Backbone atoms as SQL, in Angstrom:
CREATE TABLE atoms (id INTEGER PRIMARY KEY, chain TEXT, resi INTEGER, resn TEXT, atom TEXT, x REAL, y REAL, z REAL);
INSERT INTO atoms VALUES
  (1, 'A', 1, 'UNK', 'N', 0.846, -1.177, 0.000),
  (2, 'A', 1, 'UNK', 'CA', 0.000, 0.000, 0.000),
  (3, 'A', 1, 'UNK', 'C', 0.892, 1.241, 0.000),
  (4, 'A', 2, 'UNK', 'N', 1.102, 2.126, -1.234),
  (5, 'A', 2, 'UNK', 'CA', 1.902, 3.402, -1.316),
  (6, 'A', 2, 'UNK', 'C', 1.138, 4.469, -0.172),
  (7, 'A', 3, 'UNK', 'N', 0.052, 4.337, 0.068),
  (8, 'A', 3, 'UNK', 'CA', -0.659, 5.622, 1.298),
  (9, 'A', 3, 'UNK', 'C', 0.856, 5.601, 2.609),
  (10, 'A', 4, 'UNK', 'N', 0.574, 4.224, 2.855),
  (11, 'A', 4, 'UNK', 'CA', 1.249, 4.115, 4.061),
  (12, 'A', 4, 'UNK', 'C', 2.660, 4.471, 4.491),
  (13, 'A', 5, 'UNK', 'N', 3.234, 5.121, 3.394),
  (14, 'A', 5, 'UNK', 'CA', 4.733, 6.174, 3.675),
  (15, 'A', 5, 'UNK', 'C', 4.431, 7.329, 4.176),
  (16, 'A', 6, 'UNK', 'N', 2.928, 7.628, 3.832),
  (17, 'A', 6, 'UNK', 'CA', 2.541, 8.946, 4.371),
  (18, 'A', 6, 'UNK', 'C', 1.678, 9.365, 5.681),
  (19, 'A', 7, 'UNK', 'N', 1.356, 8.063, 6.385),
  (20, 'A', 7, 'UNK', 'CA', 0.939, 7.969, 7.514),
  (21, 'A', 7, 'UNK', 'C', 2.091, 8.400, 8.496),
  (22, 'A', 8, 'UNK', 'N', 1.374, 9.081, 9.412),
  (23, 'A', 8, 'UNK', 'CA', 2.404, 9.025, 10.645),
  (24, 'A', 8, 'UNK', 'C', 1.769, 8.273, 11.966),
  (25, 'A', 9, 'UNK', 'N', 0.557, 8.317, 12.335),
  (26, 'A', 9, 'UNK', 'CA', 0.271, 7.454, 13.310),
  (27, 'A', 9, 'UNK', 'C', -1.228, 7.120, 13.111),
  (28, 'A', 10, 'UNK', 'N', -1.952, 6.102, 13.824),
  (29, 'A', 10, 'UNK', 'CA', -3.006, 5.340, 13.800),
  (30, 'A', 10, 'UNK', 'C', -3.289, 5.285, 15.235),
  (31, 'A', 11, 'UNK', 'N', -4.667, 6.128, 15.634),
  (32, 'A', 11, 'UNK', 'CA', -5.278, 5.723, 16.667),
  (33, 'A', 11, 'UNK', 'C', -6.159, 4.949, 16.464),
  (34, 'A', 12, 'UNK', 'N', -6.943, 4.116, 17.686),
  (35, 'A', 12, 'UNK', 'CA', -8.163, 3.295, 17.850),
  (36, 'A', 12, 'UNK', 'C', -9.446, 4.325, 18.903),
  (37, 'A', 13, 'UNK', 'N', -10.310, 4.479, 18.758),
  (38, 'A', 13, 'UNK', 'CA', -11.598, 4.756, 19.144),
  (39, 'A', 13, 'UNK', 'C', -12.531, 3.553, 19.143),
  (40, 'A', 14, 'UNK', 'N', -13.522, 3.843, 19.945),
  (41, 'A', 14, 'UNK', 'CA', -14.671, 3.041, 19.932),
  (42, 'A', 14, 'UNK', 'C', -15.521, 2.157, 18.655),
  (43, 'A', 15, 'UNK', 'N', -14.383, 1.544, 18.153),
  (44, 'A', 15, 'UNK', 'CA', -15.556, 1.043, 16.538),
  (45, 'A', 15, 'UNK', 'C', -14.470, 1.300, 15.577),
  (46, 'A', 16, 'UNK', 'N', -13.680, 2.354, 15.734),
  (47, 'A', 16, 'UNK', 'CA', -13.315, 2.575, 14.503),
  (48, 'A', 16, 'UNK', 'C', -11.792, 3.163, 14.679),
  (49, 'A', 17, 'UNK', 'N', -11.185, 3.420, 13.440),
  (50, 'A', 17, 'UNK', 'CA', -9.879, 3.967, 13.859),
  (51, 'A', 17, 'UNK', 'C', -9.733, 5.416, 13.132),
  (52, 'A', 18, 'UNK', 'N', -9.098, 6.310, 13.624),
  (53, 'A', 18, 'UNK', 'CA', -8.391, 7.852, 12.653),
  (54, 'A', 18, 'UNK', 'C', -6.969, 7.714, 12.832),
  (55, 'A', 19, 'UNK', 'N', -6.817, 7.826, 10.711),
  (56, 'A', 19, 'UNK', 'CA', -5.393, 7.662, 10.860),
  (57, 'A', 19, 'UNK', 'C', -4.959, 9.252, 9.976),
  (58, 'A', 20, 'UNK', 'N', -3.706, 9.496, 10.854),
  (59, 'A', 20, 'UNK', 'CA', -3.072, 11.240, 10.287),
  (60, 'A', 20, 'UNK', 'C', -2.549, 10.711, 9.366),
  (61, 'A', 21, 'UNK', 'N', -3.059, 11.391, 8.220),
  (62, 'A', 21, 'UNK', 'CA', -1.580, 11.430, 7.302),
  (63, 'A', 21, 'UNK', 'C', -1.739, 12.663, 6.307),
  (64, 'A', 22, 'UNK', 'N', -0.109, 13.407, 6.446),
  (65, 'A', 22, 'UNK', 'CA', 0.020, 14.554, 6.432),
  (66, 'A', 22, 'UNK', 'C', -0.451, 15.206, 7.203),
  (67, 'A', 23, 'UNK', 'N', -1.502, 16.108, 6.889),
  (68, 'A', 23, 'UNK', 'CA', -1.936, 17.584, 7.696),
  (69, 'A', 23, 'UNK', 'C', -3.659, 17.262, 7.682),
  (70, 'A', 24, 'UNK', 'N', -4.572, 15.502, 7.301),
  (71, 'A', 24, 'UNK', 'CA', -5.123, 14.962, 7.002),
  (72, 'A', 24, 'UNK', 'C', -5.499, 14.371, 7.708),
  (73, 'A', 25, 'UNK', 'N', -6.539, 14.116, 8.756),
  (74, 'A', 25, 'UNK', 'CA', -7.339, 13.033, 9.592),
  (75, 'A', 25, 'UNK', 'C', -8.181, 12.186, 8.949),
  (76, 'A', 26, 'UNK', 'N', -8.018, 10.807, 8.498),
  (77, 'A', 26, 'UNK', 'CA', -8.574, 9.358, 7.663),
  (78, 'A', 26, 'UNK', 'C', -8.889, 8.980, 8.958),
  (79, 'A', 27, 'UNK', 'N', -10.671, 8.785, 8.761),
  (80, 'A', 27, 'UNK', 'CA', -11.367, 7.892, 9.948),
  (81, 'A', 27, 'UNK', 'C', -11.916, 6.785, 8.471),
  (82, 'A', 28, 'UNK', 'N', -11.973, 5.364, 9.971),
  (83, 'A', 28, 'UNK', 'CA', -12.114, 4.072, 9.138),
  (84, 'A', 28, 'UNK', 'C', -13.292, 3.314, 9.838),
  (85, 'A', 29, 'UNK', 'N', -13.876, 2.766, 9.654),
  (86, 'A', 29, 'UNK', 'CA', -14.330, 1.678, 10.822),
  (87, 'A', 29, 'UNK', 'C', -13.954, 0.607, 10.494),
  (88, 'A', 30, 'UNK', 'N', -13.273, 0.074, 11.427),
  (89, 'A', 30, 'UNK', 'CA', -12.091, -0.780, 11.394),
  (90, 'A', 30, 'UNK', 'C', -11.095, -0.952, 13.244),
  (91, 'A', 31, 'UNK', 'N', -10.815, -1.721, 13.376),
  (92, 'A', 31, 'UNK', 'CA', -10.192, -2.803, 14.378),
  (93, 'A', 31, 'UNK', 'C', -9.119, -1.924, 14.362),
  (94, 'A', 32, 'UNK', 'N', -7.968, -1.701, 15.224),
  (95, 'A', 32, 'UNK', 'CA', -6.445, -1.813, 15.275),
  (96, 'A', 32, 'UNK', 'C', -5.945, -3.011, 14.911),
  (97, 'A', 33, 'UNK', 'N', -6.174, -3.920, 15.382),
  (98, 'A', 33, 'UNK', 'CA', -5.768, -4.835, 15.135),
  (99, 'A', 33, 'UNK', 'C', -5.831, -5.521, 13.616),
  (100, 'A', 34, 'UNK', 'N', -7.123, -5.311, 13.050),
  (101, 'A', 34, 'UNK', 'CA', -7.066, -5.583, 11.519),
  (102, 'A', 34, 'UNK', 'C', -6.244, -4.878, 10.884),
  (103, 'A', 35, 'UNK', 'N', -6.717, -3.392, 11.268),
  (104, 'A', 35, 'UNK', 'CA', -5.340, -2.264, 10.388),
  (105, 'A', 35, 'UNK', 'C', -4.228, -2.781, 10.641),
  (106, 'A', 36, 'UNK', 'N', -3.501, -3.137, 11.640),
  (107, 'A', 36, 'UNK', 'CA', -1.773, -3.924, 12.241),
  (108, 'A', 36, 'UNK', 'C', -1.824, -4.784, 11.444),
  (109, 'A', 37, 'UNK', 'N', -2.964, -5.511, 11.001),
  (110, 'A', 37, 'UNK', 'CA', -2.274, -6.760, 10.062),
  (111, 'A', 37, 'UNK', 'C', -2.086, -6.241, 8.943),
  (112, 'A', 38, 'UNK', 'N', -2.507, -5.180, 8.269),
  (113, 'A', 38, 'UNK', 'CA', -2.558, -4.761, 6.569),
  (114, 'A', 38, 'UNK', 'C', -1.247, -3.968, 6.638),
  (115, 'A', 39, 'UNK', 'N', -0.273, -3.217, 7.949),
  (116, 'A', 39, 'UNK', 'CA', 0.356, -2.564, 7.708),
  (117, 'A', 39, 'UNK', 'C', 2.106, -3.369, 6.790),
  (118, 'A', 40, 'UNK', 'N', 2.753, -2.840, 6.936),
  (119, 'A', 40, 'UNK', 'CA', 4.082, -3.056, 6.869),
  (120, 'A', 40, 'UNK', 'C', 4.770, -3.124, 8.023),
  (121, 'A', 41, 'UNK', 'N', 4.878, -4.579, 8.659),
  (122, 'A', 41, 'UNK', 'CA', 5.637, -4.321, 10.249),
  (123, 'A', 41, 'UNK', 'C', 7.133, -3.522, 9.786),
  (124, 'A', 42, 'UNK', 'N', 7.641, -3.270, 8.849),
  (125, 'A', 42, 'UNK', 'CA', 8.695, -3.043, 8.993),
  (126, 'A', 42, 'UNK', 'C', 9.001, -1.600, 9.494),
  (127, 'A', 43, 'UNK', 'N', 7.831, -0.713, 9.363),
  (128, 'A', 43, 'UNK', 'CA', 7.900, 0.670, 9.412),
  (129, 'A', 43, 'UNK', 'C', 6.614, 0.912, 10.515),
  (130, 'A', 44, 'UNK', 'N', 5.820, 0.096, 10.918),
  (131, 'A', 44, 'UNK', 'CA', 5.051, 0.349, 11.794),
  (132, 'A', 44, 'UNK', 'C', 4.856, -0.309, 13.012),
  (133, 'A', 45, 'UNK', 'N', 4.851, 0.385, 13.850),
  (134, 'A', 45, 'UNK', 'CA', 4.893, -0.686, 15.655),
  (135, 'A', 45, 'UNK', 'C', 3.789, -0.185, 16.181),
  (136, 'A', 46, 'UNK', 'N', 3.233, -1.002, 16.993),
  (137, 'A', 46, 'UNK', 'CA', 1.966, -0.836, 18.061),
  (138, 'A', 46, 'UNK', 'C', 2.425, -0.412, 18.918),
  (139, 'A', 47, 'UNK', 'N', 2.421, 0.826, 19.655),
  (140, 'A', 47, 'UNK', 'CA', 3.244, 1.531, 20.817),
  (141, 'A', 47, 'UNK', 'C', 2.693, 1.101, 22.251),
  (142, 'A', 48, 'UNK', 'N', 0.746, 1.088, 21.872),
  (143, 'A', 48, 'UNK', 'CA', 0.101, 0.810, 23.433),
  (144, 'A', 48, 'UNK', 'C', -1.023, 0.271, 22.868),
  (145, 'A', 49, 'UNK', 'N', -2.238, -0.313, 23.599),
  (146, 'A', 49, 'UNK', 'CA', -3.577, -0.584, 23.262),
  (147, 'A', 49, 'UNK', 'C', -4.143, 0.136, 22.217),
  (148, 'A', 50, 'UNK', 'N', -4.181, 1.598, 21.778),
  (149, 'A', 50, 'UNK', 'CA', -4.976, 2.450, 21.016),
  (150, 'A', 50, 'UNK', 'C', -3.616, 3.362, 20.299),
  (151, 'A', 51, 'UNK', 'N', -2.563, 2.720, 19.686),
  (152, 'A', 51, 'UNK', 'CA', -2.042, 3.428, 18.853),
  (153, 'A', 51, 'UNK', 'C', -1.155, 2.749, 18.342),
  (154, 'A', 52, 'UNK', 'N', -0.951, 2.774, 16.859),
  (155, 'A', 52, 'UNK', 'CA', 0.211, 2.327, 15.982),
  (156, 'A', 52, 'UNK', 'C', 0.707, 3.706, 15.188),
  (157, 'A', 53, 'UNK', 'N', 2.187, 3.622, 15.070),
  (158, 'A', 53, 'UNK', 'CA', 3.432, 4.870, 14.705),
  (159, 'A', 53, 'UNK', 'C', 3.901, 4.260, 13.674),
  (160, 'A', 54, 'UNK', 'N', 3.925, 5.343, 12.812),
  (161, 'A', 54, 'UNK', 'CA', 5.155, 4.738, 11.731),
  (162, 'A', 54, 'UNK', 'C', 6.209, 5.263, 11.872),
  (163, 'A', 55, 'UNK', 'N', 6.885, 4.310, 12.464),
  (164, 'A', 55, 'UNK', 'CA', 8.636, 4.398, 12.682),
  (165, 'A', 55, 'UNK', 'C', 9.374, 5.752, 11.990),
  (166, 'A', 56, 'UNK', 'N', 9.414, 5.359, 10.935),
  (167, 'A', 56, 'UNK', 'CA', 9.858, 6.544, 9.888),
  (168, 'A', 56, 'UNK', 'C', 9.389, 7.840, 10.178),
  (169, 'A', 57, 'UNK', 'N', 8.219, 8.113, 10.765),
  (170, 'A', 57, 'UNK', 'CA', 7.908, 9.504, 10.884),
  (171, 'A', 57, 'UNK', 'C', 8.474, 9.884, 12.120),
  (172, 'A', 58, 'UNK', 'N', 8.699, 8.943, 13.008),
  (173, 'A', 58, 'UNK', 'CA', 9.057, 9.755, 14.610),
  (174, 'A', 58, 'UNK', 'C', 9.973, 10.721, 14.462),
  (175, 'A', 59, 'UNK', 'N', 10.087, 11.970, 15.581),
  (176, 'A', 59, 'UNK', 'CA', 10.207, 12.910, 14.968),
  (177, 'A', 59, 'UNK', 'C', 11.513, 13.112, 16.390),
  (178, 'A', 60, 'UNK', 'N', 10.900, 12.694, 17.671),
  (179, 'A', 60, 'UNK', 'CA', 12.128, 12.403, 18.608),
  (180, 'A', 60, 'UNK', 'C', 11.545, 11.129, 19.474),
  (181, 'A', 61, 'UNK', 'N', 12.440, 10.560, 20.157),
  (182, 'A', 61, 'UNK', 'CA', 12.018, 9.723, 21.172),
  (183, 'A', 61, 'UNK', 'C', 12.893, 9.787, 22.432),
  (184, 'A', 62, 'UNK', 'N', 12.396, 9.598, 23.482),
  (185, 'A', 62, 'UNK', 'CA', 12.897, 9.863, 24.926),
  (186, 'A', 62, 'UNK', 'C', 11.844, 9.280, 25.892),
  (187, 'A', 63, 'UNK', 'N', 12.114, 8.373, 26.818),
  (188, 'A', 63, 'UNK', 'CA', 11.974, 7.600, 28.147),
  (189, 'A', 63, 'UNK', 'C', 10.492, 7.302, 27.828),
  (190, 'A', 64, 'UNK', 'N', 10.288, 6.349, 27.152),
  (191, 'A', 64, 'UNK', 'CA', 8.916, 6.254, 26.654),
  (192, 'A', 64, 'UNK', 'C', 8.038, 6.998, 25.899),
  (193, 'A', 65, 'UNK', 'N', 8.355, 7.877, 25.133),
  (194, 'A', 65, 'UNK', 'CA', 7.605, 9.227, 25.096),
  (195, 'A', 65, 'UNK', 'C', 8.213, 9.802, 23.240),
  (196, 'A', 66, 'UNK', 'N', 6.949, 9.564, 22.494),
  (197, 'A', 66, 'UNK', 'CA', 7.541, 9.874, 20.959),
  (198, 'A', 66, 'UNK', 'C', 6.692, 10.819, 20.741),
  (199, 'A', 67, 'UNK', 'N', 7.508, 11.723, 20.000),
  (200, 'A', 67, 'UNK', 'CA', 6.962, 12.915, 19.363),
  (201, 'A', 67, 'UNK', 'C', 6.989, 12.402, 17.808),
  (202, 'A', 68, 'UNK', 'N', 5.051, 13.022, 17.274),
  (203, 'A', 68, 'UNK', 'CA', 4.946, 13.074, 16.042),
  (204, 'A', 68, 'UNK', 'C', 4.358, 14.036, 15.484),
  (205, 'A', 69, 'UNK', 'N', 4.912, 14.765, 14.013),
  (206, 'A', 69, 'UNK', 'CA', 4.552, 15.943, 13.866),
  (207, 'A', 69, 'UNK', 'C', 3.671, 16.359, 14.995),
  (208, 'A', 70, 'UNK', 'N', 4.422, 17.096, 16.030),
  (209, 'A', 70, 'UNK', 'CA', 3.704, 18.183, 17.163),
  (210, 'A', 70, 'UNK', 'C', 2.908, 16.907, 18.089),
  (211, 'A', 71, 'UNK', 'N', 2.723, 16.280, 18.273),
  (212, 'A', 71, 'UNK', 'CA', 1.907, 14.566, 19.201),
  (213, 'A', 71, 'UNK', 'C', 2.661, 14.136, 19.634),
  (214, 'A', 72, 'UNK', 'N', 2.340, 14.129, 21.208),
  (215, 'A', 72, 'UNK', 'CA', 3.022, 13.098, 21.885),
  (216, 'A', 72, 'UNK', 'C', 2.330, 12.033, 21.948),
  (217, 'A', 73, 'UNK', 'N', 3.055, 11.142, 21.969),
  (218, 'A', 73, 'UNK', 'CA', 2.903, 9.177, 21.917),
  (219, 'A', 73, 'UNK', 'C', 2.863, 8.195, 23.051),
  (220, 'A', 74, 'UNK', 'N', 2.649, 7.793, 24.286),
  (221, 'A', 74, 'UNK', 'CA', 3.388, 7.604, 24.977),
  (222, 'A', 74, 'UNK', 'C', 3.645, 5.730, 24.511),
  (223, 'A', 75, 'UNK', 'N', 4.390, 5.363, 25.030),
  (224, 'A', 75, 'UNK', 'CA', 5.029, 3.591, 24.951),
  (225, 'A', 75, 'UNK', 'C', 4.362, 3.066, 26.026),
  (226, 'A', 76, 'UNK', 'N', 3.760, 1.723, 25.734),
  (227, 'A', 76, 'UNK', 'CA', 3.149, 1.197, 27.201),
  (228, 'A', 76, 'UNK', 'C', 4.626, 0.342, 27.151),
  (229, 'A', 77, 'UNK', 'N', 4.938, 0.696, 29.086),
  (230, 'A', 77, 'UNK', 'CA', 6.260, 0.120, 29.745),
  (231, 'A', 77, 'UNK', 'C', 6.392, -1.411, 28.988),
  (232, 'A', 78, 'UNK', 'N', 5.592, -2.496, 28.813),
  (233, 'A', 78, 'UNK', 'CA', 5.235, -3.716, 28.512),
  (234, 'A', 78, 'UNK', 'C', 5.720, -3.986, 26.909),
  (235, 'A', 79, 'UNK', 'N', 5.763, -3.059, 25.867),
  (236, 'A', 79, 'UNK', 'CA', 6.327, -2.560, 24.845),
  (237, 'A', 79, 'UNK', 'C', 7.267, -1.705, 24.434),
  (238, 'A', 80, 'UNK', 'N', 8.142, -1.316, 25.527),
  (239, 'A', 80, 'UNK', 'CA', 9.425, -0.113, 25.396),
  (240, 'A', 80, 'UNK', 'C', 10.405, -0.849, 25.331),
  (241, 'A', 81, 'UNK', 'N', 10.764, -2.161, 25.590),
  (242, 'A', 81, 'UNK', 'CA', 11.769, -2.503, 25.445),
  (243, 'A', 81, 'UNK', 'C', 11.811, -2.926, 23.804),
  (244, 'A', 82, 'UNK', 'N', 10.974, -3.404, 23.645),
  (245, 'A', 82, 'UNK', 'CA', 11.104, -4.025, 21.987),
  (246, 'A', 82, 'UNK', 'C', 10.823, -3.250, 21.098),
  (247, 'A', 83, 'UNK', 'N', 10.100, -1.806, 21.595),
  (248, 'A', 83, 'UNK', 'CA', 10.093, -0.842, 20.756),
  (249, 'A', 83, 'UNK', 'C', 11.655, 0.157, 20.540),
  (250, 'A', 84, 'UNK', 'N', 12.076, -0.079, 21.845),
  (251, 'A', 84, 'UNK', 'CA', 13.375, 0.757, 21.818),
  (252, 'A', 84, 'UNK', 'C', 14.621, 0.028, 20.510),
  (253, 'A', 85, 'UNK', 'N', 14.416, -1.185, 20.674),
  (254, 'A', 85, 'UNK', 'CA', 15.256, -2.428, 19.760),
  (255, 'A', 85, 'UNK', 'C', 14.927, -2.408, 18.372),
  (256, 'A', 86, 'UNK', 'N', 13.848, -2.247, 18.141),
  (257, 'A', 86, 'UNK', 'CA', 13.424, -2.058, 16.660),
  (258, 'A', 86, 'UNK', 'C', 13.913, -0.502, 15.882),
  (259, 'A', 87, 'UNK', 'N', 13.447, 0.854, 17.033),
  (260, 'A', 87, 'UNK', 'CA', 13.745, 1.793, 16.486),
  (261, 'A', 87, 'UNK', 'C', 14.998, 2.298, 16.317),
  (262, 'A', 88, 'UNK', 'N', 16.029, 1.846, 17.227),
  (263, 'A', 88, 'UNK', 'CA', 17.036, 2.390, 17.370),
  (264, 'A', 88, 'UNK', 'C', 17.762, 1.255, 16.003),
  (265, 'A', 89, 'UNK', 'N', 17.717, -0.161, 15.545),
  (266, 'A', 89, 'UNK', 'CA', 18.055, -0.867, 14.844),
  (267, 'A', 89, 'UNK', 'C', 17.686, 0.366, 13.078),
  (268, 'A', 90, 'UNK', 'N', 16.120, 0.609, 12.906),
  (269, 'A', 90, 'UNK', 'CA', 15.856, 1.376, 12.306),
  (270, 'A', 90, 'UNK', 'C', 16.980, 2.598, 11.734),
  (271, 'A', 91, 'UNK', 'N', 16.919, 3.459, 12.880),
  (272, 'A', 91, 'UNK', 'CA', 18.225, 4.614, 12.980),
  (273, 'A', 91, 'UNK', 'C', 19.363, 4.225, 12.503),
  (274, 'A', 92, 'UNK', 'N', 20.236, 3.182, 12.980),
  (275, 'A', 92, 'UNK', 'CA', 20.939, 2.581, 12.419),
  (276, 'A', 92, 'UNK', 'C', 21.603, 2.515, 11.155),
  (277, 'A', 93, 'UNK', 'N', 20.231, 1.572, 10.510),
  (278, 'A', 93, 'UNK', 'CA', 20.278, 1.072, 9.318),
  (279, 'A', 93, 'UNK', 'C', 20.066, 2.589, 8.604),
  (280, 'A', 94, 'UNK', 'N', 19.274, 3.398, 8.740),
  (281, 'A', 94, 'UNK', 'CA', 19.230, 4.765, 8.180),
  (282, 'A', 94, 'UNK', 'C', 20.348, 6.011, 8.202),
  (283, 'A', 95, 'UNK', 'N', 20.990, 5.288, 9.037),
  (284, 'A', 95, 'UNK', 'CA', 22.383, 6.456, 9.160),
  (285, 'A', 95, 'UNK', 'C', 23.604, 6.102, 8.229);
């Protein structure tokens, strides 16, 4: 799916999900969990219960806590370690 370079994050609501991309709010009705399966794990992580990030857009990260265009993110503790391993691997490979 070419959309999905231009996503920066995916919340969940009651029924349905709104996903930013660009300067653009996309509401779906639709699961998180269905959307997580259609994504690209390679560029997208589930941060907590009600949000998936695309890697690529994070903008900073610090002690659980990602900034996206102007949004803070927070990491559920239960997912910071394997989120920290993926993104920083990410950086990495991008530097």
């Amino acid at each position: 799916m070419e959309i999905q370079k231009d996503v920066f994050y995916i919340e969940a609501y009651d029924g349905y999900i709104e996903a930013k991309v660009g300067n653009i709010t996309m509401r779906r009705d639709c699961t998180l969990l269905k959307m997580e399966d259609m994504l690209n794990s390679d560029y997208f992580f589930r941060v907590n219960k009600s949000c998936i990030v695309n890697l690529m857009k994070i903008d900073s990260y610090k002690k659980g806590n990602i900034r996206i265009n102007e949004k803070n993110i927070l990491v559920a503790r239960r997912r910071r370690k394997e989120f920290e391993l993926v993104f920083y691997d990410l950086l990495i490979i991008m530097d």
